Short mmCIF file of N, CA and C (backbone and C1' of nucleotides) in Angstrom, two decimals:
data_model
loop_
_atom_site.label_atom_id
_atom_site.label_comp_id
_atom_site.label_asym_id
_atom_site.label_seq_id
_atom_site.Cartn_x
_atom_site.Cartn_y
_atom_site.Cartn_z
N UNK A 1341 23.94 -2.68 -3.62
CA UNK A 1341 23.52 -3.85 -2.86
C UNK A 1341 24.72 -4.66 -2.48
N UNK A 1342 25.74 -4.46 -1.19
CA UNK A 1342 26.74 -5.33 -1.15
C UNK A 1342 26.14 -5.72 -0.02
N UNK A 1343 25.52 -5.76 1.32
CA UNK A 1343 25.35 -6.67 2.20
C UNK A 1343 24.00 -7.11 2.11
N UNK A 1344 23.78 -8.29 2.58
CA UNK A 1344 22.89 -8.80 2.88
C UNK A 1344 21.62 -8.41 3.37
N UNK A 1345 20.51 -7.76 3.55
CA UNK A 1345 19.97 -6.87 4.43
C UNK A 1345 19.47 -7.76 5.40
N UNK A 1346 20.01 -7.96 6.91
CA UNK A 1346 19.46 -8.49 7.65
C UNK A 1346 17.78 -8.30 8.12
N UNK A 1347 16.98 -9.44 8.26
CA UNK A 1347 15.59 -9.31 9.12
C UNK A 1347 15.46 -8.50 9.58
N UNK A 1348 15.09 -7.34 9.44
CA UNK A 1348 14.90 -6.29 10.80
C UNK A 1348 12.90 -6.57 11.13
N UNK A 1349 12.60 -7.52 11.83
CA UNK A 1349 11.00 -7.24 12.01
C UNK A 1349 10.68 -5.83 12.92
N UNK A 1350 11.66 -5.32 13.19
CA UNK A 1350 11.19 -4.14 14.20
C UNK A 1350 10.42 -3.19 13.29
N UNK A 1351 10.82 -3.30 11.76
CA UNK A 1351 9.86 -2.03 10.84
C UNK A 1351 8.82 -2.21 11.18
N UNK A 1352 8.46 -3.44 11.44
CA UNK A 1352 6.44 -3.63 11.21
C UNK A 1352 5.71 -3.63 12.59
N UNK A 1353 6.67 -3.23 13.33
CA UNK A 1353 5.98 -3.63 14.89
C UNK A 1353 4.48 -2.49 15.02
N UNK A 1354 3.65 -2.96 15.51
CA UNK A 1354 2.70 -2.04 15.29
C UNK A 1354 2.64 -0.76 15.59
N UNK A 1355 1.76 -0.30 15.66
CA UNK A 1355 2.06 1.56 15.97
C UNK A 1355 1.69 1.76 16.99
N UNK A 1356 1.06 0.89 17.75
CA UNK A 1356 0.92 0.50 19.18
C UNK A 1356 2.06 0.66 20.23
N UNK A 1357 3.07 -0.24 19.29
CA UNK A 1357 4.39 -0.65 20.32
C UNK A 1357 4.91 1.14 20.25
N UNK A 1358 4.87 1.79 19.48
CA UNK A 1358 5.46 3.08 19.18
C UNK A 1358 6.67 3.13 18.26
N UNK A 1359 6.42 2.60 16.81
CA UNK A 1359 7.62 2.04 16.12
C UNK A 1359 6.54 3.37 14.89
N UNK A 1360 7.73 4.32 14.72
CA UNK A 1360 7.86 5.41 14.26
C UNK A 1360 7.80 5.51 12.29
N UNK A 1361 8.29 4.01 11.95
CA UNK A 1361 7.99 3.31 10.76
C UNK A 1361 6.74 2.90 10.08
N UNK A 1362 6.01 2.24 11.34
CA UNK A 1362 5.15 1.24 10.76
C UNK A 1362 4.30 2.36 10.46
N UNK A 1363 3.83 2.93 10.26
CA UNK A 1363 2.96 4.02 10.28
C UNK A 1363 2.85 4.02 8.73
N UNK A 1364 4.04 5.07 8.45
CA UNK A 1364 4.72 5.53 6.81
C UNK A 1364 4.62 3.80 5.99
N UNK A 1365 5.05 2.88 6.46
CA UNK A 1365 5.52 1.66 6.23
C UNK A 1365 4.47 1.58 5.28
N UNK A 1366 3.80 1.26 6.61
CA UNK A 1366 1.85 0.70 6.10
C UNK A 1366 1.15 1.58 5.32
N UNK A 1367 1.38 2.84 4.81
CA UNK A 1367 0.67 3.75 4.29
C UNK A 1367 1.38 3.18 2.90
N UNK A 1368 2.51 3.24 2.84
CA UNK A 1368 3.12 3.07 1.31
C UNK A 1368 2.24 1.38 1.15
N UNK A 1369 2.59 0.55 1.76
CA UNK A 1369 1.92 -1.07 1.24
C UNK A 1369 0.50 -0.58 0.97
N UNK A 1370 -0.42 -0.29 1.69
CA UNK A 1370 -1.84 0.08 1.34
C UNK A 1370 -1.93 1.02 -0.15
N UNK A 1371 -1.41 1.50 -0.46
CA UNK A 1371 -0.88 2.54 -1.41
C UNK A 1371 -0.56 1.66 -2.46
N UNK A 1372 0.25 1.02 -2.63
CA UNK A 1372 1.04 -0.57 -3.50
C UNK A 1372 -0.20 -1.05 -3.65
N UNK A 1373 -1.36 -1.48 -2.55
CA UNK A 1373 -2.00 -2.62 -2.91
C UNK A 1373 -3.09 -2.08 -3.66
N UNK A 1374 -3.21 -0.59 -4.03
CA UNK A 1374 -4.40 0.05 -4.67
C UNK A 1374 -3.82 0.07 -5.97
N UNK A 1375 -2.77 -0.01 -6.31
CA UNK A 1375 -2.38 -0.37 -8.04
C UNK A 1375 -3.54 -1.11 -8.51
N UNK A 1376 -4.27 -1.05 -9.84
CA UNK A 1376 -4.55 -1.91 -10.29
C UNK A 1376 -3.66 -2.89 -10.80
N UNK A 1377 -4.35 -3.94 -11.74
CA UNK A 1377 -3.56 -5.01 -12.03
C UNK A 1377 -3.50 -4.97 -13.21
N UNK A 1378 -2.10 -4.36 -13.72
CA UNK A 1378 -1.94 -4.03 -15.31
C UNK A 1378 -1.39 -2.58 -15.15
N UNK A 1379 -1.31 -2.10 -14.06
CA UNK A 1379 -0.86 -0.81 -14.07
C UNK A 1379 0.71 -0.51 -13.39
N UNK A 1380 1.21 0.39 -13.37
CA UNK A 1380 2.15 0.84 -12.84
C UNK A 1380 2.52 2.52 -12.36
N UNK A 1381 3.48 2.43 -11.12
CA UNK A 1381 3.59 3.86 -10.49
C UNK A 1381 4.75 3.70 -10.06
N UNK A 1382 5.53 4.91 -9.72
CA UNK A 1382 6.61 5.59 -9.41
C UNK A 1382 6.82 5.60 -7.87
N UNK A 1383 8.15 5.10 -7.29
CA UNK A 1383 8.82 5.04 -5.72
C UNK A 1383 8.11 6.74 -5.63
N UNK A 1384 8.56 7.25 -6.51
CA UNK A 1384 8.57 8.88 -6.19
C UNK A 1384 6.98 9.84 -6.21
N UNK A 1385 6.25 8.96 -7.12
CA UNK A 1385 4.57 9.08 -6.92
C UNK A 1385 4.04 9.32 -5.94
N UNK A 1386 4.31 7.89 -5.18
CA UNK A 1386 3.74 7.51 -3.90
C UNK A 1386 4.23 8.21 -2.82
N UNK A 1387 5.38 8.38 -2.90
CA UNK A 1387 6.18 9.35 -1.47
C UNK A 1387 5.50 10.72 -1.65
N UNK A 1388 5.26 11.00 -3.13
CA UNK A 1388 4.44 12.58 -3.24
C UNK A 1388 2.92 12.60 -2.59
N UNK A 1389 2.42 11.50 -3.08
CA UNK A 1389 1.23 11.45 -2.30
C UNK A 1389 1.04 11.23 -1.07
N UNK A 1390 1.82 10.56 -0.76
CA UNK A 1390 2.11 10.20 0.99
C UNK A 1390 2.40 11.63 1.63
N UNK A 1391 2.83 12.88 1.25
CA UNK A 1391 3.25 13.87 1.40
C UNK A 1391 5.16 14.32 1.37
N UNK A 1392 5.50 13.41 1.39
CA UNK A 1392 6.86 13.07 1.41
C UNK A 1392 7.64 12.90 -0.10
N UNK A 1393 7.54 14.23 -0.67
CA UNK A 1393 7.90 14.51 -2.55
C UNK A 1393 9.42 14.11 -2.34
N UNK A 1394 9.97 14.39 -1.37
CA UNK A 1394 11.56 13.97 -1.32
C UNK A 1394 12.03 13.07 -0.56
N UNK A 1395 11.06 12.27 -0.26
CA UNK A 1395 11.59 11.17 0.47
C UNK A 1395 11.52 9.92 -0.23
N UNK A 1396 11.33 9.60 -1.35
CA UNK A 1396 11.57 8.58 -3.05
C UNK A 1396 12.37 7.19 -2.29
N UNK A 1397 13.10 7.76 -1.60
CA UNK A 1397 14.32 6.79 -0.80
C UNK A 1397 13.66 6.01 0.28
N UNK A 1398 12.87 6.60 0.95
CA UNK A 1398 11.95 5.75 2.04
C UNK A 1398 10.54 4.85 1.24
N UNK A 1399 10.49 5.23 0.22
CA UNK A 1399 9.56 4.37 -0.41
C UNK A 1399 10.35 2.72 -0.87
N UNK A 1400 11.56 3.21 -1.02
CA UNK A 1400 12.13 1.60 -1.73
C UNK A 1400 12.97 1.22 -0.53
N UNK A 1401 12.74 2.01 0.17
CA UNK A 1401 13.01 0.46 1.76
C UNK A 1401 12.22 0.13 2.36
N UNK A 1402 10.77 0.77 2.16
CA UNK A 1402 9.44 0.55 2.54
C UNK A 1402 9.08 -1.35 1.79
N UNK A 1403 9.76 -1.12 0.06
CA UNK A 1403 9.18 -1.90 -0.85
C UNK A 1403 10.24 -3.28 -0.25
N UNK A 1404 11.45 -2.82 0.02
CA UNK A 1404 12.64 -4.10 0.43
C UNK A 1404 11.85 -4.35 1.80
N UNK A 1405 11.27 -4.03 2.72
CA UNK A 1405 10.52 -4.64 3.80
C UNK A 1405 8.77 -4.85 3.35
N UNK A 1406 8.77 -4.85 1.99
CA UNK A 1406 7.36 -5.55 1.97
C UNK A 1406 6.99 -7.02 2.04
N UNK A 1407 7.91 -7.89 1.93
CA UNK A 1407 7.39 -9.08 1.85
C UNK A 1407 7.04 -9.51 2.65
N UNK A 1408 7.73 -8.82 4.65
CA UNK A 1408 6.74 -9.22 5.94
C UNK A 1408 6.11 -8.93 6.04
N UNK A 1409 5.03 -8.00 5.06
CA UNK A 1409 3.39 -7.46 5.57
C UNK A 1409 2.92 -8.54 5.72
N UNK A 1410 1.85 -8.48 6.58
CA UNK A 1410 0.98 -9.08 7.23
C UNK A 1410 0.04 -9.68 5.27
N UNK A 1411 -0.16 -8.33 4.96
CA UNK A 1411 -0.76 -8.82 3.21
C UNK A 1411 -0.14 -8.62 1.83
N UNK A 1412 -0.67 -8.80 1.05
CA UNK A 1412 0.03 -9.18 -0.24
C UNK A 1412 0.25 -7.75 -0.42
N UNK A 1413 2.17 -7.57 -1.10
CA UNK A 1413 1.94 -6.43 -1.50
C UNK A 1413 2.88 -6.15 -3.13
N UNK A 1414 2.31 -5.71 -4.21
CA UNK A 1414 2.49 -6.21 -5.02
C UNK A 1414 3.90 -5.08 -5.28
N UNK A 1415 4.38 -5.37 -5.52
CA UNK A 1415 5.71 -4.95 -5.26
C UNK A 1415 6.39 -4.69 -6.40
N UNK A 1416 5.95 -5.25 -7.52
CA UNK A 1416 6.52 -5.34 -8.96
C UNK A 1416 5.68 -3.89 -10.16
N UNK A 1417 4.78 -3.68 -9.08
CA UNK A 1417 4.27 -2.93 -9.61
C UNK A 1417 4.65 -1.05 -9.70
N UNK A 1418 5.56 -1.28 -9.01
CA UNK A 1418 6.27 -0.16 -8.35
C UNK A 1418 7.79 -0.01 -9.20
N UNK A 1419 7.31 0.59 -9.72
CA UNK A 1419 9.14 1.19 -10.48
C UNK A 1419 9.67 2.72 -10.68
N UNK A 1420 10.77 2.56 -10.61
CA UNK A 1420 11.78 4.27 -10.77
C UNK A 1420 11.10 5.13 -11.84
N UNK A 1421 11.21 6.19 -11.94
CA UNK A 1421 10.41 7.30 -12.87
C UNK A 1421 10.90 7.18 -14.28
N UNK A 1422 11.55 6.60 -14.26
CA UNK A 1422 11.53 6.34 -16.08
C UNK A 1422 11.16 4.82 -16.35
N UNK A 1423 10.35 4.07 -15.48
CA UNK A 1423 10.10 2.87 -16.08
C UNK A 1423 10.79 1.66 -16.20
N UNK A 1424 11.74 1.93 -15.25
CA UNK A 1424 13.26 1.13 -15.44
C UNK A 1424 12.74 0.06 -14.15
N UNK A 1425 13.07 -1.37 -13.31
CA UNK A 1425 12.41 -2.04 -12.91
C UNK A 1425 13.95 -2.33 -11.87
N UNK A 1426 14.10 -1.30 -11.15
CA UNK A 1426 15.75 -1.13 -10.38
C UNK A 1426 15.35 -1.98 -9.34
N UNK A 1427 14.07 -2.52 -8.93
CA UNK A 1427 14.08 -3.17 -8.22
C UNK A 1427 14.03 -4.94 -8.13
N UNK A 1428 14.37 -5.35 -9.11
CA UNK A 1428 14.02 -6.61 -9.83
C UNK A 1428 14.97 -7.65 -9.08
N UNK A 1429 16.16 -7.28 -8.52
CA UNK A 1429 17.03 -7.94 -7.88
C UNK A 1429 16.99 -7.97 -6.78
N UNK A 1430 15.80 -7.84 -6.07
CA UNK A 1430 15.70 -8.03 -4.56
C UNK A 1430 14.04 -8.81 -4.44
N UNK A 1431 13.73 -9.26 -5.73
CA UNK A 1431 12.75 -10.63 -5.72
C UNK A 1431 13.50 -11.43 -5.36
N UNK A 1432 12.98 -12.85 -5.49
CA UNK A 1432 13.14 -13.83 -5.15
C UNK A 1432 14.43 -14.80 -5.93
N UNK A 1433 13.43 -14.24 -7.36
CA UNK A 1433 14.86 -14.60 -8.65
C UNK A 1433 14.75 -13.07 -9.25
N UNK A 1434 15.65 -12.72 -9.80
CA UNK A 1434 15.71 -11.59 -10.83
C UNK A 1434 14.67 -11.46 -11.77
N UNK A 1435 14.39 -12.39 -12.13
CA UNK A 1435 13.39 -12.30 -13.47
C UNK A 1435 12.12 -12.15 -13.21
N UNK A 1436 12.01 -12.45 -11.82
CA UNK A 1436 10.65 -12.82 -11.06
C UNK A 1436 9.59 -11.18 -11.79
N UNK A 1437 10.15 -10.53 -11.01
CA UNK A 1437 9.37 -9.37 -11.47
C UNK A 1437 8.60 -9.18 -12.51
N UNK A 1438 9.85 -9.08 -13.35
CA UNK A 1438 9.42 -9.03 -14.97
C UNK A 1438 8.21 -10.22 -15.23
N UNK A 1439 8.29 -11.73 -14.72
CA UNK A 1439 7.63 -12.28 -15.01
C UNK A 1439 5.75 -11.63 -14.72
N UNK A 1440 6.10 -11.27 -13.13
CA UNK A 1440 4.72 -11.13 -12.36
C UNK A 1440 4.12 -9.71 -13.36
N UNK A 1441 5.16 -9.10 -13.80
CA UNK A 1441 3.84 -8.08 -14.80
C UNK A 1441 3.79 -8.43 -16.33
N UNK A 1442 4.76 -9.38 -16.85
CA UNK A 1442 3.78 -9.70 -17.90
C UNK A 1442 2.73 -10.95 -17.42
N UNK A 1443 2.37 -11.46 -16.56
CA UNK A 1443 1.34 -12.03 -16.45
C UNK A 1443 0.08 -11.02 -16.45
N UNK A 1444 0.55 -9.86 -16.09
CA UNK A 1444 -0.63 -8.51 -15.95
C UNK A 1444 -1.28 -7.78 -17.34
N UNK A 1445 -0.43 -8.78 -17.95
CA UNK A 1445 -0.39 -7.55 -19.63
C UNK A 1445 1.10 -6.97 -19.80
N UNK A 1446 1.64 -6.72 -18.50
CA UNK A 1446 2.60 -5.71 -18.99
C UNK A 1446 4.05 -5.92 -19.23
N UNK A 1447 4.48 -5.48 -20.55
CA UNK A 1447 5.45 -6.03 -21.20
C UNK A 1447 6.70 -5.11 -20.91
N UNK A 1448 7.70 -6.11 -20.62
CA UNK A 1448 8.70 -5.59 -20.34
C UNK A 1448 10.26 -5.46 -21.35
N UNK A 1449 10.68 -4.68 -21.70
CA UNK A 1449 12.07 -5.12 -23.06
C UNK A 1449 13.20 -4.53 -21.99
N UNK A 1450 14.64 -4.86 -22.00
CA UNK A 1450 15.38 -4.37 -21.35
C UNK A 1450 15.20 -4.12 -20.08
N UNK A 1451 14.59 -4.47 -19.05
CA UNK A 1451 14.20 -3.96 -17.96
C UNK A 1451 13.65 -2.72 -18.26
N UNK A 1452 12.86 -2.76 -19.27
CA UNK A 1452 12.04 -1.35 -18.94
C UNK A 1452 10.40 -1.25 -19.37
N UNK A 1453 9.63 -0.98 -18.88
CA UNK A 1453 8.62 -0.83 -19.18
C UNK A 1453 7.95 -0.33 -20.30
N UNK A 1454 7.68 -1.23 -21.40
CA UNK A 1454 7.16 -0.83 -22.51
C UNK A 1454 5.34 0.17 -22.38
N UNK A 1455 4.94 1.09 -23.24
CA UNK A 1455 3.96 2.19 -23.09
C UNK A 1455 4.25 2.57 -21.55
N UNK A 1456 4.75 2.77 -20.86
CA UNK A 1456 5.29 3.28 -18.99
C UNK A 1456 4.52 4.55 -18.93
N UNK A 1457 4.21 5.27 -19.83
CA UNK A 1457 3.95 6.34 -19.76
C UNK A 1457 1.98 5.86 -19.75
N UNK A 1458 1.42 5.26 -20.18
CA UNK A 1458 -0.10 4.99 -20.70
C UNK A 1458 -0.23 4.13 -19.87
N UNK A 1459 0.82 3.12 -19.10
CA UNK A 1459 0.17 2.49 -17.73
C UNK A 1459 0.46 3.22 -16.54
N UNK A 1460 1.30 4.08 -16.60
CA UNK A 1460 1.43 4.96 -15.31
C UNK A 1460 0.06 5.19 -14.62
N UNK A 1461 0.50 4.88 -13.13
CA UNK A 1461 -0.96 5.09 -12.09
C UNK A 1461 -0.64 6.01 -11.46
N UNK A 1462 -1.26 7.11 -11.57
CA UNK A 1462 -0.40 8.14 -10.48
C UNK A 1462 -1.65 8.22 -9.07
N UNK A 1463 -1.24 7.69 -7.94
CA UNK A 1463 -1.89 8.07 -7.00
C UNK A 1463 -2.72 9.54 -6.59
N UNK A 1464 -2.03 10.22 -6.67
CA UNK A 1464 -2.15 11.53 -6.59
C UNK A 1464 -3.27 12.21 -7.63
N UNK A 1465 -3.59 11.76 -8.45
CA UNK A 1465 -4.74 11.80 -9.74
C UNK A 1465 -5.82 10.88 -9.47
N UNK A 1466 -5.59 9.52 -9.10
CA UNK A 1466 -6.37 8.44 -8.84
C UNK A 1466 -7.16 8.35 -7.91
N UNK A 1467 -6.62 8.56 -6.65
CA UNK A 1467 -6.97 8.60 -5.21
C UNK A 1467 -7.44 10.18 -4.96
N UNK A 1468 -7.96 11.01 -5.20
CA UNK A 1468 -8.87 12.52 -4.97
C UNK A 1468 -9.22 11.89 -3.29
N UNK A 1469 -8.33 12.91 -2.63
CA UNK A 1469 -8.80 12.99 -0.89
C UNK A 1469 -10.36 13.77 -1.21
P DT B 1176 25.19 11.32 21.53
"O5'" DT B 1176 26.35 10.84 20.53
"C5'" DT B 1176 27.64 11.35 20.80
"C4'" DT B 1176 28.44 11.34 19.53
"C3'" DT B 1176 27.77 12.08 18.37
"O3'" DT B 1176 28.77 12.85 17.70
"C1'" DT B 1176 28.17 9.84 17.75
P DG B 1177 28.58 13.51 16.32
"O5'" DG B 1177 29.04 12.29 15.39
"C5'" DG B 1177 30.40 11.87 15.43
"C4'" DG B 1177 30.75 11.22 14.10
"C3'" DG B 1177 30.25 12.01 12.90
"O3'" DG B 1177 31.12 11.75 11.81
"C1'" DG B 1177 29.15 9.94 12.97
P DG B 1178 31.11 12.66 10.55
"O5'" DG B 1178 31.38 11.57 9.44
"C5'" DG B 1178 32.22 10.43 9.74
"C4'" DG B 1178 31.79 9.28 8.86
"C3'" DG B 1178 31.36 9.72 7.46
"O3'" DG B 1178 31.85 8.77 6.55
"C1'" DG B 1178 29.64 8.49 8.45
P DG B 1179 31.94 9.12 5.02
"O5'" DG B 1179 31.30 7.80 4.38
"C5'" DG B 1179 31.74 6.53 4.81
"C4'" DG B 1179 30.71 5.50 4.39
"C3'" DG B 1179 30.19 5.68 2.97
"O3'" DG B 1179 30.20 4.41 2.34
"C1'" DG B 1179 28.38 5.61 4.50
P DT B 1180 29.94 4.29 0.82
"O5'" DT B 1180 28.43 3.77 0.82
"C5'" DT B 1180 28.14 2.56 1.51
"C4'" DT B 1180 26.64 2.36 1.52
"C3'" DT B 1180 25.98 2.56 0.15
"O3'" DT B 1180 25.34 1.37 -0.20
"C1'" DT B 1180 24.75 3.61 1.88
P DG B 1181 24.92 0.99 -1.63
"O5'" DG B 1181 24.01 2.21 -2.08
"C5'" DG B 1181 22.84 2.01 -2.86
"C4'" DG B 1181 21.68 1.58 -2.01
"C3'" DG B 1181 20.34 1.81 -2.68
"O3'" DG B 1181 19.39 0.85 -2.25
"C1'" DG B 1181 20.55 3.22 -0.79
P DA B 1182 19.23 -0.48 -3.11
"O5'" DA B 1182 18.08 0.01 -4.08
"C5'" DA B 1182 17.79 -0.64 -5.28
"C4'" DA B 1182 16.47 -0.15 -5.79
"C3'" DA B 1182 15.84 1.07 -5.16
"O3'" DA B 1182 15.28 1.88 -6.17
"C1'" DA B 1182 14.33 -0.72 -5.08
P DC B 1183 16.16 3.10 -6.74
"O5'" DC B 1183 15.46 4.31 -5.97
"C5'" DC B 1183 14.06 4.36 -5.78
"C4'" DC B 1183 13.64 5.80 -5.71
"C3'" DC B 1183 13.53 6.49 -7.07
"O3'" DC B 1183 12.27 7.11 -7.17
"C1'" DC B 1183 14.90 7.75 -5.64
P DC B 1184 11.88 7.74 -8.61
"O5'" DC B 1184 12.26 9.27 -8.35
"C5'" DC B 1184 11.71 9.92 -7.23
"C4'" DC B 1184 12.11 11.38 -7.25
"C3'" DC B 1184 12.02 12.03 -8.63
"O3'" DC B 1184 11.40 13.28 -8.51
"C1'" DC B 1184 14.15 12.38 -7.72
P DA B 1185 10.75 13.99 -9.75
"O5'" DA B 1185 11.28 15.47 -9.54
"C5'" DA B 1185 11.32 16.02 -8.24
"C4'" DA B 1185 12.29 17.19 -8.23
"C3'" DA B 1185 12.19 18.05 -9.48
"O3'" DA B 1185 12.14 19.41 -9.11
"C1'" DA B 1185 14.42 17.29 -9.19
P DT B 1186 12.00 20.53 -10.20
"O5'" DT B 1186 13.50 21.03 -10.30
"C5'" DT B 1186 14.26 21.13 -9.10
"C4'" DT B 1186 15.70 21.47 -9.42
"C3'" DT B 1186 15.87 22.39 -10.63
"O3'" DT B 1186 16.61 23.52 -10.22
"C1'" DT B 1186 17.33 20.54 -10.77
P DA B 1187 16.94 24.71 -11.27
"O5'" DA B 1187 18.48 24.44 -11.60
"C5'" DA B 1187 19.38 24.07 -10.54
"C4'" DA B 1187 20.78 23.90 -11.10
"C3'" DA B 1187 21.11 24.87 -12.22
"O3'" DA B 1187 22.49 25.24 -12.13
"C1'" DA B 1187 21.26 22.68 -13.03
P DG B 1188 22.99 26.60 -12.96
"O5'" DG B 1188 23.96 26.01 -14.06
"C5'" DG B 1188 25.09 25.25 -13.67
"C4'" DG B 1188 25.54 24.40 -14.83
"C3'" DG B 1188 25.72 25.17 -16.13
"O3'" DG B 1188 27.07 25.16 -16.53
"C1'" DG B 1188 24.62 23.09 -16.46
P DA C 150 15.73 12.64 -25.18
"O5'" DA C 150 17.25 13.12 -25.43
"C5'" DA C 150 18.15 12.30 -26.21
"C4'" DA C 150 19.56 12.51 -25.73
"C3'" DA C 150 19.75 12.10 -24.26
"O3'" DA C 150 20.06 10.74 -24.18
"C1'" DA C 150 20.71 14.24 -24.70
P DC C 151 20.95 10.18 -23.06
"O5'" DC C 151 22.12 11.21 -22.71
"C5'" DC C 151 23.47 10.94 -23.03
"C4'" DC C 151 24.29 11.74 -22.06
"C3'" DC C 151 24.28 11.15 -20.66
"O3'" DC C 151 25.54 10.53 -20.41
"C1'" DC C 151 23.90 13.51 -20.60
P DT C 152 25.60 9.75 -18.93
"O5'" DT C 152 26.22 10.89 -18.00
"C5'" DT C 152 27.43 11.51 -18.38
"C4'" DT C 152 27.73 12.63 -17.39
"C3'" DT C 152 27.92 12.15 -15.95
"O3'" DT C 152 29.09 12.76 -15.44
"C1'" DT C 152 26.26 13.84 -16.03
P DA C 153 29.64 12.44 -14.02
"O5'" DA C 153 29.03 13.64 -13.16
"C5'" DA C 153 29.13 14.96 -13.67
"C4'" DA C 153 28.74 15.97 -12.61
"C3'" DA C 153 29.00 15.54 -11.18
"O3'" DA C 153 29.37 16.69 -10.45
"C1'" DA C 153 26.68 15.88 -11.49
P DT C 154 29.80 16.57 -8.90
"O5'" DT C 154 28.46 17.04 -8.18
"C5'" DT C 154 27.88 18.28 -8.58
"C4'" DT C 154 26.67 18.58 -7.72
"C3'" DT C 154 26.80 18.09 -6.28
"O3'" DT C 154 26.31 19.09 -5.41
"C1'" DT C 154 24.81 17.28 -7.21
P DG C 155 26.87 19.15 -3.91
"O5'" DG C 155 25.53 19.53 -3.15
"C5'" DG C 155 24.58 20.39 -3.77
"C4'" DG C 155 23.19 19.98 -3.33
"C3'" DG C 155 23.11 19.56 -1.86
"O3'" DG C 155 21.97 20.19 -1.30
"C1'" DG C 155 22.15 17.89 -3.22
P DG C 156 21.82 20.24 0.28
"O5'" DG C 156 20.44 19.47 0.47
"C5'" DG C 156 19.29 19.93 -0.22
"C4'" DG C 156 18.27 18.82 -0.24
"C3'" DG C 156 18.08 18.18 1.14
"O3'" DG C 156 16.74 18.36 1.55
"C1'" DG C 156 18.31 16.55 -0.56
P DC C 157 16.43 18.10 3.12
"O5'" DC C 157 15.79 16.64 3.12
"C5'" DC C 157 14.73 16.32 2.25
"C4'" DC C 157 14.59 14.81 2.17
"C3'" DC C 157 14.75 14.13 3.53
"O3'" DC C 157 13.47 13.85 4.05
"C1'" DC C 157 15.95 12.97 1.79
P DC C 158 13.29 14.07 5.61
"O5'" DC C 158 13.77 12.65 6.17
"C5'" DC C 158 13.03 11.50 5.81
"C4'" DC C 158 13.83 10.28 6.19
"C3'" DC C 158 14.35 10.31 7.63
"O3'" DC C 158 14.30 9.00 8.13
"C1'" DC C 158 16.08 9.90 6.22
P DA C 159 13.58 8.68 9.48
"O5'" DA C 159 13.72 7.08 9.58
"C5'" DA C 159 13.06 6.30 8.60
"C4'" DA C 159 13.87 5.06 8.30
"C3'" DA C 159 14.37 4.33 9.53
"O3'" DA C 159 14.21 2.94 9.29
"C1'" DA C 159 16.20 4.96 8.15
P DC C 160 14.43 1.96 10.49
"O5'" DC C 160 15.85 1.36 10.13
"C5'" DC C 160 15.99 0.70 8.88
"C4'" DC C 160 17.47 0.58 8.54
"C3'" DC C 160 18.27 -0.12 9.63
"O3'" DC C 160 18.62 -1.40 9.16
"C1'" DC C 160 19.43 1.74 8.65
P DC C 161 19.21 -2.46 10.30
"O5'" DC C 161 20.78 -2.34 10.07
"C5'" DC C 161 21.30 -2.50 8.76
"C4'" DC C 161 22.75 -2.05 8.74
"C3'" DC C 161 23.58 -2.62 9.90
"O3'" DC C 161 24.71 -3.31 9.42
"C1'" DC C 161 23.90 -0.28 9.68
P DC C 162 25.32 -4.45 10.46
"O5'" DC C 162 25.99 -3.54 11.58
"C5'" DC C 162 27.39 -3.58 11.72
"C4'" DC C 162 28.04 -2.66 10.70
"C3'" DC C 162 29.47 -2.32 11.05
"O3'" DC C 162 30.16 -1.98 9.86
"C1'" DC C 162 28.17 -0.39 11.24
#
DNA sequence: TGGGTGACCATAG
DNA sequence: ACTATGGCCACCC
């Protein structure tokens, strides 16, 4: 994280305008917003279920352009495959995160997700197309 | 146009 | 158990 990430609103432009993003964008936030509350899932989960098993990397710039969705997208709920919370420094404050899931129940030591394994949500199990 | 950089992950040794 | 590596692909110089 050395620059700043400038505004880009062009991610969210609708799929109307023909913005090649919003599509994937909006599939991962809708995806985020089906977490329950108390649970947790993997950048790399969701890209599997999305169909995209190797694209892990487009899920956490999906999550750094979530805060312009149009709706709430819970963002804290989303962490790296071992439980680790790599995204905590691109809240608001650092701690923020950690705070918003122990308000959920879920306890955090070291930046890491304590039981990670027994709250894991795996989309792909959860969601049956 | 091309190269560096990620809120990542699976695999190999 | 640990590190290294390659793949991924949108974004930004």
């Amino acid at each position: 994280m050395k620059k700043k990430p400038k505004t880009n609103l062009s991610l969210l432009k609708p799929i109307s305008a023909g913005n090649r993003n919003a599509d994937f964008f909006e599939l991962v936030f809708e995806v985020v917003r089906l977490i329950p509350k108390g649970r947790v899932t993997s950048y790399g989960a969701i890209a599997k279920y999305l169909g995209m098993a190797r694209s892990a990397r487009m899920v956490g710039w999906a999550m750094n352009a979530s805060h312009t969705y149009k709706k709430y997208v819970p963002a804290h709920r989303v962490v790296n495959r071992t439980g680790l919370l790599s995204g905590k420094h691109h809240f608001a404050r650092p701690s923020l995160m950690q705070e918003l899931l122990a308000k959920e129940g879920v306890s955090v030591r070291k930046d890491s997700i304590m039981e990670f394994k027994k709250l894991f949500w795996d989309p792909t199990e959860e969601l049956k197309l």
